[in-house]
XYZ file of N, CA, C and O in Angstrom:
564
model
N 36.334 60.151 -35.247
C 35.006 59.648 -35.098
C 34.393 58.864 -34.123
O 32.836 59.238 -33.980
N 35.086 58.527 -33.082
C 34.035 57.967 -31.454
C 33.653 59.253 -30.778
O 33.279 59.235 -30.512
N 34.380 59.836 -30.727
C 34.427 60.697 -30.267
C 32.692 61.465 -30.321
O 31.740 62.379 -29.991
N 32.603 61.934 -31.712
C 31.755 62.509 -32.405
C 30.254 61.533 -32.110
O 29.205 62.385 -31.650
N 30.403 59.992 -32.385
C 29.324 59.694 -32.403
C 28.701 59.683 -31.256
O 28.001 59.777 -30.284
N 30.160 59.671 -30.182
C 29.651 59.732 -28.710
C 28.651 60.760 -27.931
O 28.136 60.762 -26.870
N 29.589 62.116 -28.822
C 28.785 63.094 -28.089
C 26.749 63.439 -28.671
O 25.818 63.971 -28.589
N 27.036 62.631 -30.393
C 25.605 62.804 -30.867
C 24.811 61.990 -29.803
O 23.417 62.111 -29.808
N 25.360 61.149 -29.928
C 24.243 60.039 -28.732
C 24.130 60.339 -27.569
O 22.861 61.106 -27.421
N 25.425 61.565 -26.743
C 25.026 62.234 -25.877
C 23.514 63.425 -25.534
O 22.998 63.392 -24.847
N 23.775 63.735 -26.919
C 22.885 64.585 -26.575
C 21.694 64.018 -27.232
O 20.339 64.907 -26.748
N 21.415 63.484 -27.803
C 19.968 62.323 -28.416
C 18.943 62.310 -26.844
O 18.656 62.533 -26.772
N 20.092 62.132 -25.959
C 19.482 61.067 -24.926
C 18.825 62.847 -23.869
O 18.564 62.514 -23.452
N 19.782 63.094 -24.061
C 19.792 64.330 -23.274
C 18.325 65.186 -23.422
O 17.822 65.291 -23.178
N 18.060 65.066 -25.391
C 17.089 65.504 -25.902
C 15.771 64.870 -25.479
O 14.591 65.230 -25.171
N 15.966 63.645 -24.466
C 15.323 62.331 -24.684
C 14.493 62.624 -23.447
O 13.684 62.927 -23.213
N 15.474 62.505 -22.264
C 14.975 63.193 -20.875
C 14.385 64.196 -20.987
O 13.598 64.172 -20.234
N 14.794 65.318 -21.667
C 13.963 67.460 -21.792
C 13.092 66.931 -22.173
O 11.782 67.048 -21.833
N 12.839 65.670 -23.256
C 11.420 65.612 -24.302
C 10.409 65.426 -23.094
O 9.064 65.296 -22.864
N 10.622 64.645 -21.526
C 9.684 63.378 -20.506
C 9.406 64.387 -19.918
O 8.336 63.943 -19.394
N 10.220 65.004 -19.750
C 9.825 66.561 -18.600
C 9.159 67.477 -18.890
O 9.392 68.103 -19.642
N 7.753 67.328 -18.448
C 7.047 68.230 -18.464
C 7.714 69.636 -17.863
O 8.039 69.494 -17.134
N 7.137 70.633 -18.366
C 7.220 71.893 -18.347
C 6.763 71.957 -16.389
O 5.886 71.215 -16.014
N 8.301 73.036 -15.831
C 7.224 73.067 -14.208
C 7.248 71.913 -13.677
O 5.709 71.693 -13.181
N 8.289 70.713 -13.938
C 7.725 70.065 -13.134
C 7.560 69.351 -12.010
O 8.340 69.025 -11.313
N 6.561 69.948 -11.777
C 6.028 70.156 -10.147
C 4.127 69.626 -9.898
O 3.877 69.881 -10.891
N 4.268 68.682 -9.079
C 3.344 68.923 -8.853
C 2.865 68.459 -7.754
O 3.768 67.754 -6.218
N 2.217 69.623 -6.811
C 1.414 69.971 -5.524
C 2.782 70.484 -4.694
O 3.622 70.758 -4.877
N 3.470 69.792 -3.417
C 4.372 70.222 -3.077
C 5.386 69.130 -3.590
O 6.649 68.823 -2.442
N 5.735 68.156 -4.385
C 6.713 67.576 -5.255
C 7.399 68.410 -6.329
O 6.538 68.737 -7.310
N 8.244 68.499 -6.138
C 9.251 68.528 -7.705
C 9.702 66.968 -7.608
O 10.852 66.551 -7.595
N 9.733 66.796 -9.409
C 10.164 65.351 -9.478
C 11.702 65.882 -10.868
O 11.366 67.127 -11.738
N 12.337 66.095 -10.322
C 13.765 66.271 -11.339
C 14.696 64.916 -11.379
O 15.146 64.830 -10.265
N 14.631 64.647 -12.145
C 15.544 63.168 -12.476
C 15.468 62.933 -14.197
O 15.335 63.309 -15.034
N 16.868 62.698 -14.286
C 17.724 62.529 -15.836
C 17.457 60.824 -15.050
O 17.677 60.398 -14.432
N 16.566 60.621 -16.241
C 16.187 59.379 -16.348
C 17.157 58.833 -16.841
O 16.865 56.988 -17.177
N 18.348 58.903 -17.421
C 18.755 57.931 -17.642
C 19.937 56.951 -16.887
O 19.752 55.452 -16.933
N 19.550 57.183 -15.691
C 19.857 56.243 -14.123
C 18.731 55.175 -13.703
O 19.416 54.462 -13.764
N 17.384 55.256 -14.222
C 16.434 54.225 -14.375
C 17.119 53.400 -15.497
O 16.756 51.993 -15.290
N 17.847 53.301 -16.844
C 17.583 52.457 -17.789
C 16.593 51.981 -17.948
O 16.856 50.718 -18.243
N 15.860 52.461 -18.735
C 15.147 52.144 -19.546
C 15.019 51.931 -20.422
O 16.043 52.492 -21.585
N 14.275 50.189 -20.765
C 13.892 49.513 -21.788
C 13.334 50.656 -22.667
O 12.716 51.388 -22.574
N 13.457 50.091 -23.870
C 13.223 50.607 -25.167
C 11.660 51.082 -25.043
O 11.075 52.263 -25.666
N 10.726 49.775 -25.046
C 9.687 49.530 -25.021
C 8.574 51.044 -23.913
O 7.885 51.092 -23.577
N 9.600 51.010 -21.980
C 9.246 52.143 -21.517
C 9.558 53.156 -21.970
O 8.610 54.026 -21.505
N 11.103 53.337 -22.965
C 10.710 54.605 -23.484
C 9.555 55.361 -24.210
O 9.194 56.408 -23.832
N 8.805 54.389 -25.339
C 8.633 54.654 -25.917
C 6.916 54.665 -25.662
O 6.479 55.621 -25.685
N 6.582 53.565 -24.316
C 5.171 54.599 -23.608
C 5.045 55.732 -22.728
O 4.392 55.661 -22.741
N 6.619 55.753 -21.927
C 6.615 57.180 -21.778
C 6.211 59.238 -22.820
O 5.473 59.313 -22.143
N 7.029 58.659 -23.916
C 6.575 59.087 -24.640
C 4.912 59.666 -25.361
O 4.761 60.566 -25.005
N 4.739 58.232 -25.065
C 2.992 58.301 -25.120
C 2.621 59.407 -24.041
O 1.632 59.561 -24.171
N 3.267 58.568 -23.196
C 2.266 59.359 -21.774
C 1.972 60.781 -22.175
O 1.988 61.601 -21.556
N 3.675 61.371 -22.036
C 3.758 62.759 -21.941
C 3.055 63.360 -23.440
O 2.566 64.491 -23.153
N 3.326 62.541 -24.175
C 2.111 63.899 -25.858
C 1.070 63.418 -25.053
O 0.090 64.758 -25.454
N -0.102 62.156 -24.121
C -1.381 62.460 -24.218
C -1.207 63.209 -22.992
O -2.172 64.774 -22.733
N -0.301 63.608 -22.109
C 0.191 64.552 -21.380
C -0.327 66.031 -21.498
O -1.286 66.980 -20.705
N 0.357 66.620 -22.383
C 0.492 67.599 -23.187
C -0.559 67.932 -23.211
O -0.826 69.206 -23.812
N -1.042 66.757 -24.676
C -2.127 67.182 -25.058
C -3.881 67.885 -24.279
O -4.498 68.789 -24.637
N -3.783 66.770 -23.171
C -4.481 67.380 -21.453
C -4.338 68.576 -21.410
O -5.329 69.468 -20.748
N -3.097 68.808 -20.863
C -2.698 70.385 -20.676
C -2.908 71.478 -21.547
O -3.802 72.795 -21.164
N -2.836 71.271 -23.019
C -3.296 72.875 -24.222
C -4.581 72.794 -23.988
O -5.107 73.891 -24.305
N -5.749 71.160 -23.924
C -6.689 71.285 -23.351
C -7.910 72.385 -22.919
O -8.424 72.806 -22.950
N -6.820 72.000 -21.488
C -7.047 72.660 -20.332
C -6.732 73.930 -20.155
O -7.332 75.037 -19.895
N -5.107 74.504 -21.041
C -5.394 75.752 -21.164
C -5.951 76.355 -22.382
O -6.847 77.765 -22.038
N -6.659 75.879 -22.848
C -7.657 76.352 -23.880
C -9.242 76.690 -23.256
O -9.315 77.971 -23.483
N -9.658 75.926 -22.117
C -10.703 75.916 -21.544
C -10.351 77.563 -20.809
O -11.504 77.907 -21.031
N -9.212 77.242 -20.670
C -9.205 78.277 -19.310
C -9.047 79.890 -19.942
O -10.129 81.150 -19.887
N -8.635 79.829 -21.206
C -8.687 81.241 -22.075
C -9.716 81.470 -22.386
O -10.639 82.534 -23.016
N -10.876 80.269 -22.903
C -12.528 80.583 -23.787
C -13.105 80.333 -22.173
O -14.737 81.270 -22.679
N -12.820 81.134 -20.820
C -13.704 81.132 -20.014
C -13.905 82.651 -20.420
O -13.352 83.692 -20.746
N -15.152 82.413 -19.603
C -15.742 84.269 -20.106
C -15.293 85.161 -19.243
O -15.589 85.181 -18.392
N -13.743 86.332 -19.845
C -14.080 87.076 -18.487
C -14.970 87.916 -18.442
O -15.254 88.576 -17.439
N -16.469 88.135 -19.072
C -17.160 89.181 -18.915
C -17.791 88.785 -17.474
O -17.525 89.835 -16.962
N -17.968 87.362 -17.758
C -18.217 87.263 -16.416
C -17.494 87.344 -15.442
O -18.296 87.363 -13.995
N -16.552 86.698 -14.897
C -15.350 86.896 -13.936
C -16.017 88.520 -13.760
O -15.714 89.279 -12.868
N -15.423 89.756 -14.361
C -15.964 90.423 -14.227
C -17.269 91.058 -13.731
O -17.452 91.850 -12.532
N -18.355 90.601 -13.949
C -19.462 91.253 -13.334
C -19.859 90.520 -12.246
O -20.154 91.473 -11.388
N -19.312 89.382 -11.586
C -19.122 88.229 -10.555
C -18.446 89.143 -9.799
O -18.976 89.725 -8.605
N -17.040 90.168 -9.799
C -16.565 90.619 -8.990
C -17.000 92.629 -8.621
O -16.994 92.635 -7.737
N -17.727 93.220 -9.949
C -17.826 94.034 -9.640
C -19.552 93.938 -8.336
O -19.523 94.650 -8.179
N -19.962 92.741 -9.014
C -21.522 93.009 -8.171
C -20.744 92.724 -6.367
O -21.427 92.843 -5.012
N -19.554 92.071 -6.467
C -19.123 91.235 -5.012
C -18.671 92.635 -4.472
O -18.761 92.634 -3.373
N -18.123 93.634 -5.351
C -17.565 95.116 -4.815
C -18.876 95.433 -4.431
O -18.663 96.705 -4.216
N -19.448 96.243 -5.284
C -20.794 96.344 -5.661
C -21.711 95.994 -4.218
O -22.818 96.922 -3.549
N -21.102 95.005 -3.600
C -22.353 95.332 -1.889
C -22.013 95.981 -0.819
O -20.650 95.982 -0.585
N -22.382 96.690 0.148
C -22.519 96.725 1.589
C -21.873 96.230 2.405
O -21.033 96.405 2.932
N -21.595 95.015 2.213
C -21.024 94.134 3.291
C -20.412 93.310 2.384
O -20.906 92.926 1.714
N -19.274 93.170 3.879
C -18.251 91.246 2.865
C -18.775 90.265 2.844
O -19.847 89.901 4.405
N -19.487 89.558 1.651
C -19.767 88.466 1.663
C -19.150 87.253 1.577
O -18.380 86.948 0.518
N -18.372 86.821 3.045
C -17.249 85.555 3.274
C -18.519 84.032 1.728
O -17.362 83.652 0.922
N -19.499 84.064 1.544
C -19.796 82.882 0.617
C -19.308 83.512 -0.883
O -18.876 82.263 -1.430
N -19.968 84.643 -0.867
C -19.015 84.878 -2.241
C -17.926 85.182 -2.443
O -17.399 84.675 -3.347
N -17.118 85.919 -1.753
C -16.310 85.590 -1.165
C -15.033 84.496 -1.826
O -13.987 84.120 -2.439
N -14.952 83.349 -0.992
C -14.895 82.087 -1.185
C -15.338 81.127 -2.724
O -14.233 80.598 -2.934
N -16.422 81.876 -3.371
C -16.749 80.798 -4.562
C -15.568 81.887 -5.277
O -15.366 80.851 -6.640
N -15.236 82.506 -5.587
C -14.476 83.628 -6.669
C -12.719 82.907 -6.065
O -12.308 82.929 -7.436
N -12.195 82.683 -4.619
C -11.600 81.941 -4.506
C -11.410 81.127 -4.922
O -10.420 80.481 -5.935
N -12.454 80.209 -4.835
C -12.371 78.805 -5.146
C -12.405 78.189 -6.750
O -11.519 77.709 -7.811
N -13.068 79.508 -7.546
C -13.104 79.253 -9.078
C -11.370 80.381 -9.562
O -10.460 79.559 -10.951
N -10.692 80.794 -8.490
C -9.616 81.333 -9.227
C -8.432 80.317 -9.087
O -7.782 80.131 -10.352
N -8.849 79.411 -8.125
C -7.621 78.097 -8.347
C -8.049 77.189 -8.139
O -7.347 76.325 -8.449
N -8.901 77.007 -8.841
C -9.429 75.088 -9.580
C -8.891 74.912 -10.536
O -8.515 73.700 -10.477
N -7.690 75.559 -11.465
C -7.482 74.941 -12.823
C -5.945 74.571 -12.110
O -5.545 73.621 -12.507
N -5.665 75.658 -10.834
C -4.453 74.818 -10.453
C -4.274 73.820 -9.921
O -3.475 72.985 -10.154
N -5.509 73.835 -9.291
C -6.257 72.098 -9.028
C -5.815 70.989 -9.792
O -5.361 69.747 -9.313
N -6.427 71.070 -10.506
C -6.678 70.292 -12.006
C -5.327 69.849 -12.643
O -5.419 68.799 -12.798
N -4.764 71.582 -12.755
C -2.840 70.845 -13.265
C -2.635 70.250 -12.117
O -1.759 69.181 -13.276
N -2.540 70.716 -11.503
C -1.763 69.383 -10.134
C -2.634 68.103 -10.501
O -1.532 67.164 -10.855
N -3.839 67.798 -10.416
C -4.292 66.383 -11.009
C -3.837 65.758 -11.554
O -3.348 64.858 -11.694
N -3.787 66.163 -12.923
C -3.525 65.827 -13.706
C -1.830 65.939 -14.349
O -1.058 64.652 -14.516
N -0.770 66.658 -13.336
C 1.008 66.423 -13.171
C 0.631 64.830 -12.832
O 1.335 64.132 -13.092
N 0.423 64.946 -11.569
C 0.291 63.962 -10.675
C -0.184 62.902 -10.816
O 0.326 61.107 -11.351
N -1.187 62.744 -11.892
C -1.830 61.573 -12.706
C -0.769 61.234 -14.236
O -0.115 60.122 -13.887
N 0.428 62.149 -14.948
C 0.669 61.346 -14.883
C 2.057 60.859 -14.595
O 2.845 59.906 -15.270
N 2.938 61.310 -13.528
C 4.173 61.188 -13.153
C 3.690 59.156 -12.466
O 4.278 58.431 -12.460
N 2.593 59.166 -11.944
C 1.595 58.209 -11.298
C 1.398 56.713 -12.891
O 2.269 56.174 -12.216
N 0.805 56.935 -13.559
C 0.733 57.034 -15.213
C 2.921 55.748 -14.853
O 3.156 54.957 -15.551
N 3.919 56.980 -15.216
C 4.690 56.920 -15.560
C 6.013 55.790 -14.680
O 6.718 55.002 -15.147
N 5.534 56.031 -12.918
C 5.901 55.188 -12.367
C 5.724 53.526 -12.094
O 5.858 52.912 -11.543
N 4.198 53.921 -12.685
C 3.571 52.246 -12.978
C 4.290 51.554 -13.955
O 4.462 50.159 -13.618
N 5.335 51.977 -14.962
C 6.048 51.649 -15.569
C 7.459 50.943 -15.235
O 7.678 49.666 -16.396
N 7.135 50.960 -14.407
C 8.949 50.956 -13.790
C 9.373 50.317 -13.218
O 7.975 49.322 -12.607
N 9.947 48.876 -13.005
C 9.782 47.841 -12.508
C 10.400 48.193 -11.161
O 10.765 49.348 -10.755
N 10.829 47.222 -9.650
C 10.669 47.263 -8.710
C 12.338 47.988 -8.259
O 12.509 49.323 -7.748
N 12.825 47.812 -9.301
C 14.411 48.553 -8.915
C 14.389 50.154 -9.157
O 14.728 50.759 -8.915
N 14.072 50.327 -10.340
C 13.667 51.871 -11.361
C 12.880 52.648 -9.958
O 13.047 53.360 -10.004
N 11.591 51.757 -9.328
C 11.069 52.403 -8.766
C 12.200 52.826 -7.420
O 11.547 53.819 -7.368
N 12.679 52.083 -6.740
C 14.135 52.578 -5.370
C 14.326 53.820 -6.149
O 14.179 54.452 -5.753
N 14.545 53.369 -7.193
C 15.631 54.923 -7.709
C 15.227 55.817 -7.910
O 15.383 57.707 -7.600
N 13.842 55.801 -8.541
C 13.105 56.986 -8.432
C 12.362 57.999 -7.628
O 12.717 59.351 -7.299
N 12.012 56.802 -6.347
C 12.026 57.479 -5.287
C 13.175 58.477 -4.148
O 12.678 59.632 -3.550
N 14.549 57.856 -4.766
C 15.009 58.019 -3.512
C 16.153 59.719 -4.497
O 16.532 60.189 -4.214
N 16.525 59.726 -5.955
C 16.706 60.628 -7.116
C 15.922 60.999 -7.062
O 16.415 62.411 -8.098
N 14.243 60.901 -7.636
C 13.792 61.912 -8.618
C 12.732 62.910 -7.984
O 12.442 63.329 -8.175
N 12.616 62.150 -6.970
C 11.148 63.328 -5.509
C 11.691 63.845 -4.758
O 12.439 63.185 -3.393
N 11.747 64.736 -5.096
C 11.482 65.782 -4.020
C 10.727 66.656 -3.146
O 9.777 67.097 -4.339
N 11.059 66.993 -2.340
C 9.880 68.298 -1.519
C 10.014 69.541 -2.663
O 11.630 69.739 -2.980
N 9.015 70.343 -2.687
C 9.785 71.574 -3.406
C 10.352 72.501 -2.794
O 10.090 72.331 -1.885
N 11.391 73.596 -3.457
C 11.483 74.496 -3.573
C 12.828 73.963 -2.267
O 14.556 74.016 -1.664
N 13.606 72.532 -2.471
C 14.237 71.762 -1.796
C 15.550 71.851 -3.425
O 16.462 71.047 -2.834
N 15.359 71.840 -4.575
C 15.760 71.277 -5.358
C 17.197 72.593 -6.062
O 16.871 73.802 -5.737
């Protein structure tokens, strides 16, 4: 019976940790990979983090919906106009590139905002653990 309870608690904690992690937990050149159990969060911190995660996911969904709602025809017309010119237009190419990556920039800013909010909820000891164990350069995990 004790083993069953321990297994259940372990599974619940694992689910909670996974709940907190945004998909592709990457913000720019930083990848957040952390088993939040090492932080020994209080129940109040867990609840606050859960709320922040829900808010983050809502913002992400809204950003994705906005991206999907952008008019594809306008993008196609812009590209057709660009390629129809006899000379390469650096300025227009720059604008096309900026439009293409603008959503990635917005998502990175939203992720950094989320992680900053989480970091602010931690006490000094937890912050040290977070910085030492959770924040890694991307590609080194």
